[in-house]
Amino acid sequence: MNQAEQLKRKAAEAALSFVEDDMIVGVGTGSTVNHFIELLKGMKGRIDGAVSSSDASTALLKQAGIAVMDLNSVGTLPLYVDGADETDAHRRLIKGGGAALTREKIVAAASEKFVCIVDESKKVGVLGEFPLPIEVIPMARSYVARQLVAAGGRPVFREGVTTDNGNVILDVHDLNLVDPVSVERQFNCIPGVVTVGLFAIRPAEVVISAGVGGVERF
Ligand code: 5RP
């Protein structure tokens, strides 16, 4: 395993301390979460199951022998574990690099505690070096793109990607995200936008960041 994967593994290992017996665990999507799923396999007899944020994670959870439950048939989840493309010191995130942002935001919202697992390369002073993913209804793609240009962004259509919900992704470059809460609210109001990949209105409760100097929580 290369160093980047080792750091992701360490962050995932640290998140296991939040998993308690008989829990239904919300599970995110991505290469960092894939380590968490592998580790969760070792606890599968102790948890009741998982709610998944993507078809990809559902497949891995099932392969690991973990029961995957429908969010509609369970109540509020105690815990959601997911990665991020960027985090600031206030635990506000950019997510959606893996195009799973809509279900991720839903499962995070339905959870009491969102524990975000990252390697230290994801920590930034101000969000926005990573282009902001926005999931859009296909027929609204050009309209939404024009609104994003008017807001100062440079949207790029993510070619060849259809989300699990049948939608498309615009990756928005060059945004000023000094106030990510305002931007999330503003973009949420554009007709045709399904989900903005900013998790700032509701940030993570805990970020676990693994670096070469050790694992930190904030
Ligand atoms: C998927 C996501 C992922 O959490 C994000 O892209 C981070 O992925 P990785 O752990 O592979 O770096 O938001 O939509």
GROMACS .gro file of C-alpha atoms and ligand atoms in nm:
model
  232
    1MET     CA    1   0.000   0.000   0.000
    2ASN     CA    2   0.148   0.340  -0.094
    3GLN     CA    3   0.177   0.622   0.157
    4ALA     CA    4  -0.144   0.799   0.046
    5GLU     CA    5  -0.344   0.477   0.091
    6GLN     CA    6  -0.178   0.414   0.429
    7LEU     CA    7  -0.293   0.755   0.551
    8LYS     CA    8  -0.648   0.692   0.431
    9ARG     CA    9  -0.637   0.359   0.613
   10LYS     CA   10  -0.522   0.528   0.934
   11ALA     CA   11  -0.808   0.782   0.918
   12ALA     CA   12  -1.054   0.497   0.857
   13GLU     CA   13  -0.913   0.299   1.151
   14ALA     CA   14  -0.957   0.599   1.381
   15ALA     CA   15  -1.324   0.627   1.278
   16LEU     CA   16  -1.391   0.275   1.407
   17SER     CA   17  -1.384   0.411   1.763
   18PHE     CA   18  -1.714   0.590   1.684
   19VAL     CA   19  -1.888   0.264   1.590
   20GLU     CA   20  -2.087   0.113   1.874
   21ASP     CA   21  -2.261  -0.221   1.914
   22ASP     CA   22  -2.604  -0.257   1.748
   23MET     CA   23  -2.562   0.061   1.546
   24ILE     CA   24  -2.686   0.118   1.193
   25VAL     CA   25  -2.396   0.309   1.039
   26GLY     CA   26  -2.427   0.559   0.755
   27VAL     CA   27  -2.153   0.490   0.502
   28GLY     CA   28  -2.017   0.738   0.247
   29THR     CA   29  -1.836   0.685  -0.081
   30GLY     CA   30  -1.480   0.697  -0.209
   31SER     CA   31  -1.136   0.547  -0.170
   32THR     CA   32  -1.103   0.650   0.196
   33VAL     CA   33  -1.443   0.505   0.284
   34ASN     CA   34  -1.350   0.185   0.100
   35HIS     CA   35  -1.088   0.130   0.373
   36PHE     CA   36  -1.355   0.196   0.636
   37ILE     CA   37  -1.584  -0.065   0.475
   38GLU     CA   38  -1.302  -0.322   0.477
   39LEU     CA   39  -1.242  -0.252   0.845
   40LEU     CA   40  -1.613  -0.255   0.926
   41LYS     CA   41  -1.621  -0.610   0.792
   42GLY     CA   42  -1.432  -0.714   1.105
   43MET     CA   43  -1.716  -0.573   1.320
   44LYS     CA   44  -2.009  -0.696   1.112
   45GLY     CA   45  -2.144  -0.923   1.386
   46ARG     CA   46  -2.162  -0.627   1.624
   47ILE     CA   47  -2.348  -0.374   1.409
   48ASP     CA   48  -2.706  -0.407   1.284
   49GLY     CA   49  -2.620  -0.289   0.934
   50ALA     CA   50  -2.547   0.013   0.718
   51VAL     CA   51  -2.721   0.277   0.510
   52SER     CA   52  -2.522   0.340   0.194
   53SER     CA   53  -2.467   0.662  -0.001
   54SER     CA   54  -2.400   0.505  -0.342
   55ASP     CA   55  -2.438   0.197  -0.556
   56ALA     CA   56  -2.059   0.151  -0.535
   57SER     CA   57  -2.055   0.146  -0.154
   58THR     CA   58  -2.365  -0.075  -0.147
   59ALA     CA   59  -2.181  -0.335  -0.357
   60LEU     CA   60  -1.877  -0.327  -0.127
   61LEU     CA   61  -2.088  -0.346   0.189
   62LYS     CA   62  -2.275  -0.646   0.053
   63GLN     CA   63  -1.948  -0.815  -0.046
   64ALA     CA   64  -1.834  -0.760   0.313
   65GLY     CA   65  -2.146  -0.936   0.440
   66ILE     CA   66  -2.293  -0.620   0.595
   67ALA     CA   67  -2.671  -0.574   0.568
   68VAL     CA   68  -2.760  -0.266   0.364
   69MET     CA   69  -3.077  -0.095   0.480
   70ASP     CA   70  -3.313   0.153   0.316
   71LEU     CA   71  -3.293   0.494   0.480
   72ASN     CA   72  -3.674   0.508   0.475
   73SER     CA   73  -3.701   0.203   0.699
   74VAL     CA   74  -3.466   0.322   0.972
   75GLY     CA   75  -3.488   0.627   1.195
   76THR     CA   76  -3.221   0.888   1.253
   77LEU     CA   77  -2.878   0.732   1.219
   78PRO     CA   78  -2.635   0.777   1.507
   79LEU     CA   79  -2.327   0.796   1.284
   80TYR     CA   80  -2.227   0.880   0.928
   81VAL     CA   81  -1.869   0.819   0.811
   82ASP     CA   82  -1.752   0.969   0.483
   83GLY     CA   83  -1.451   1.125   0.313
   84ALA     CA   84  -1.415   1.466   0.151
   85ASP     CA   85  -1.231   1.639  -0.129
   86GLU     CA   86  -1.146   1.938   0.094
   87THR     CA   87  -1.199   2.043   0.454
   88ASP     CA   88  -1.135   2.374   0.625
   89ALA     CA   89  -1.061   2.421   0.995
   90HIS     CA   90  -1.435   2.468   1.064
   91ARG     CA   91  -1.508   2.118   0.923
   92ARG     CA   92  -1.685   2.269   0.623
   93LEU     CA   93  -1.632   2.044   0.324
   94ILE     CA   94  -1.627   2.014  -0.051
   95LYS     CA   95  -1.758   1.675  -0.157
   96GLY     CA   96  -1.873   1.510  -0.478
   97GLY     CA   97  -1.545   1.419  -0.644
   98GLY     CA   98  -1.695   1.070  -0.673
   99ALA     CA   99  -2.032   1.207  -0.795
  100ALA     CA  100  -2.219   1.066  -0.494
  101LEU     CA  101  -2.288   1.403  -0.328
  102THR     CA  102  -2.669   1.391  -0.329
  103ARG     CA  103  -2.708   1.066  -0.140
  104GLU     CA  104  -2.412   1.162   0.078
  105LYS     CA  105  -2.584   1.485   0.178
  106ILE     CA  106  -2.910   1.303   0.249
  107VAL     CA  107  -2.749   1.037   0.468
  108ALA     CA  108  -2.537   1.300   0.647
  109ALA     CA  109  -2.850   1.507   0.713
  110ALA     CA  110  -3.028   1.202   0.854
  111SER     CA  111  -2.738   1.133   1.093
  112GLU     CA  112  -2.663   1.271   1.438
  113LYS     CA  113  -2.287   1.270   1.393
  114PHE     CA  114  -2.092   1.307   1.068
  115VAL     CA  115  -1.736   1.184   1.111
  116CYS     CA  116  -1.528   1.287   0.810
  117ILE     CA  117  -1.214   1.086   0.734
  118VAL     CA  118  -0.936   1.238   0.524
  119ASP     CA  119  -0.564   1.232   0.467
  120GLU     CA  120  -0.392   1.560   0.543
  121SER     CA  121  -0.374   1.662   0.175
  122LYS     CA  122  -0.746   1.747   0.198
  123LYS     CA  123  -0.695   2.020   0.461
  124VAL     CA  124  -0.709   2.374   0.320
  125GLY     CA  125  -0.724   2.727   0.461
  126VAL     CA  126  -1.007   2.836   0.232
  127LEU     CA  127  -1.223   2.593   0.036
  128GLY     CA  128  -1.223   2.611  -0.341
  129GLU     CA  129  -0.897   2.488  -0.486
  130PHE     CA  130  -1.088   2.169  -0.565
  131PRO     CA  131  -1.361   2.258  -0.818
  132LEU     CA  132  -1.705   2.253  -0.657
  133PRO     CA  133  -1.918   1.961  -0.784
  134ILE     CA  134  -2.285   2.040  -0.843
  135GLU     CA  135  -2.539   1.771  -0.940
  136VAL     CA  136  -2.784   1.904  -1.197
  137ILE     CA  137  -3.099   1.778  -1.371
  138PRO     CA  138  -2.981   1.704  -1.730
  139MET     CA  139  -3.226   1.941  -1.907
  140ALA     CA  140  -3.113   2.230  -1.683
  141ARG     CA  141  -2.741   2.189  -1.752
  142SER     CA  142  -2.691   2.493  -1.976
  143TYR     CA  143  -2.925   2.717  -1.774
  144VAL     CA  144  -2.752   2.629  -1.447
  145ALA     CA  145  -2.410   2.678  -1.608
  146ARG     CA  146  -2.508   3.032  -1.714
  147GLN     CA  147  -2.620   3.114  -1.359
  148LEU     CA  148  -2.290   2.983  -1.224
  149VAL     CA  149  -2.093   3.197  -1.472
  150ALA     CA  150  -2.299   3.500  -1.363
  151ALA     CA  151  -2.200   3.414  -1.002
  152GLY     CA  152  -1.830   3.430  -1.097
  153GLY     CA  153  -1.764   3.059  -1.149
  154ARG     CA  154  -1.631   2.858  -1.441
  155PRO     CA  155  -1.846   2.544  -1.469
  156VAL     CA  156  -1.705   2.244  -1.651
  157PHE     CA  157  -1.938   1.961  -1.755
  158ARG     CA  158  -1.807   1.629  -1.618
  159GLU     CA  159  -1.816   1.432  -1.944
  160GLY     CA  160  -1.931   1.072  -1.939
  161VAL     CA  161  -2.058   1.075  -1.580
  162THR     CA  162  -2.419   1.001  -1.486
  163THR     CA  163  -2.494   0.999  -1.115
  164ASP     CA  164  -2.675   0.716  -0.935
  165ASN     CA  165  -2.981   0.944  -0.961
  166GLY     CA  166  -2.957   0.983  -1.342
  167ASN     CA  167  -2.823   1.339  -1.331
  168VAL     CA  168  -2.509   1.519  -1.450
  169ILE     CA  169  -2.226   1.698  -1.269
  170LEU     CA  170  -2.089   2.049  -1.325
  171ASP     CA  171  -1.749   2.108  -1.162
  172VAL     CA  172  -1.722   2.477  -1.084
  173HIS     CA  173  -1.376   2.636  -1.086
  174ASP     CA  174  -1.257   2.981  -0.974
  175LEU     CA  175  -1.524   3.041  -0.707
  176ASN     CA  176  -1.468   3.265  -0.409
  177LEU     CA  177  -1.564   3.040  -0.116
  178VAL     CA  178  -1.455   3.262   0.172
  179ASP     CA  179  -1.820   3.244   0.287
  180PRO     CA  180  -1.921   2.889   0.190
  181VAL     CA  181  -2.251   2.898   0.382
  182SER     CA  182  -2.378   3.189   0.168
  183VAL     CA  183  -2.261   3.025  -0.154
  184GLU     CA  184  -2.429   2.695  -0.060
  185ARG     CA  185  -2.756   2.880   0.010
  186GLN     CA  186  -2.729   3.082  -0.313
  187PHE     CA  187  -2.658   2.783  -0.539
  188ASN     CA  188  -2.922   2.568  -0.366
  189CYS     CA  189  -3.180   2.815  -0.502
  190ILE     CA  190  -3.093   2.778  -0.872
  191PRO     CA  191  -3.372   2.580  -1.043
  192GLY     CA  192  -3.231   2.255  -1.180
  193VAL     CA  193  -2.964   2.222  -0.910
  194VAL     CA  194  -3.015   1.896  -0.723
  195THR     CA  195  -2.725   1.920  -0.478
  196VAL     CA  196  -2.435   2.157  -0.417
  197GLY     CA  197  -2.120   1.976  -0.305
  198LEU     CA  198  -2.061   2.223  -0.023
  199PHE     CA  199  -2.125   2.081   0.323
  200ALA     CA  200  -2.105   2.413   0.507
  201ILE     CA  201  -2.459   2.483   0.633
  202ARG     CA  202  -2.425   2.147   0.808
  203PRO     CA  203  -2.053   2.075   0.843
  204ALA     CA  204  -1.905   1.753   0.979
  205GLU     CA  205  -1.911   1.717   1.357
  206VAL     CA  206  -1.563   1.562   1.360
  207VAL     CA  207  -1.283   1.552   1.104
  208ILE     CA  208  -1.019   1.281   1.141
  209SER     CA  209  -0.712   1.375   0.942
  210ALA     CA  210  -0.423   1.133   0.901
  211GLY     CA  211  -0.080   1.273   0.823
  212VAL     CA  212   0.279   1.154   0.830
  213GLY     CA  213   0.310   1.307   1.180
  214GLY     CA  214   0.006   1.119   1.316
  215VAL     CA  215  -0.372   1.134   1.329
  216GLU     CA  216  -0.550   1.449   1.446
  217ARG     CA  217  -0.916   1.523   1.521
  218PHE     CA  218  -1.084   1.859   1.501
  2195RP     C1  219  -1.770   1.118  -0.330
  2195RP     C2  220  -1.706   1.203  -0.227
  2195RP     C3  221  -1.583   1.150  -0.162
  2195RP     O1  222  -1.602   1.150  -0.024
  2195RP     C4  223  -1.467   1.238  -0.197
  2195RP     O2  224  -1.459   1.247  -0.338
  2195RP     C5  225  -1.338   1.187  -0.139
  2195RP     O3  226  -1.303   1.068  -0.202
  2195RP     P1  227  -1.167   0.993  -0.170
  2195RP     O4  228  -1.179   0.936  -0.033
  2195RP     O5  229  -1.159   0.888  -0.277
  2195RP     O6  230  -1.056   1.095  -0.183
  2195RP     O7  231  -1.749   1.310  -0.195
  2195RP     O8  232  -1.877   1.183  -0.390
   0.00000   0.00000   0.00000
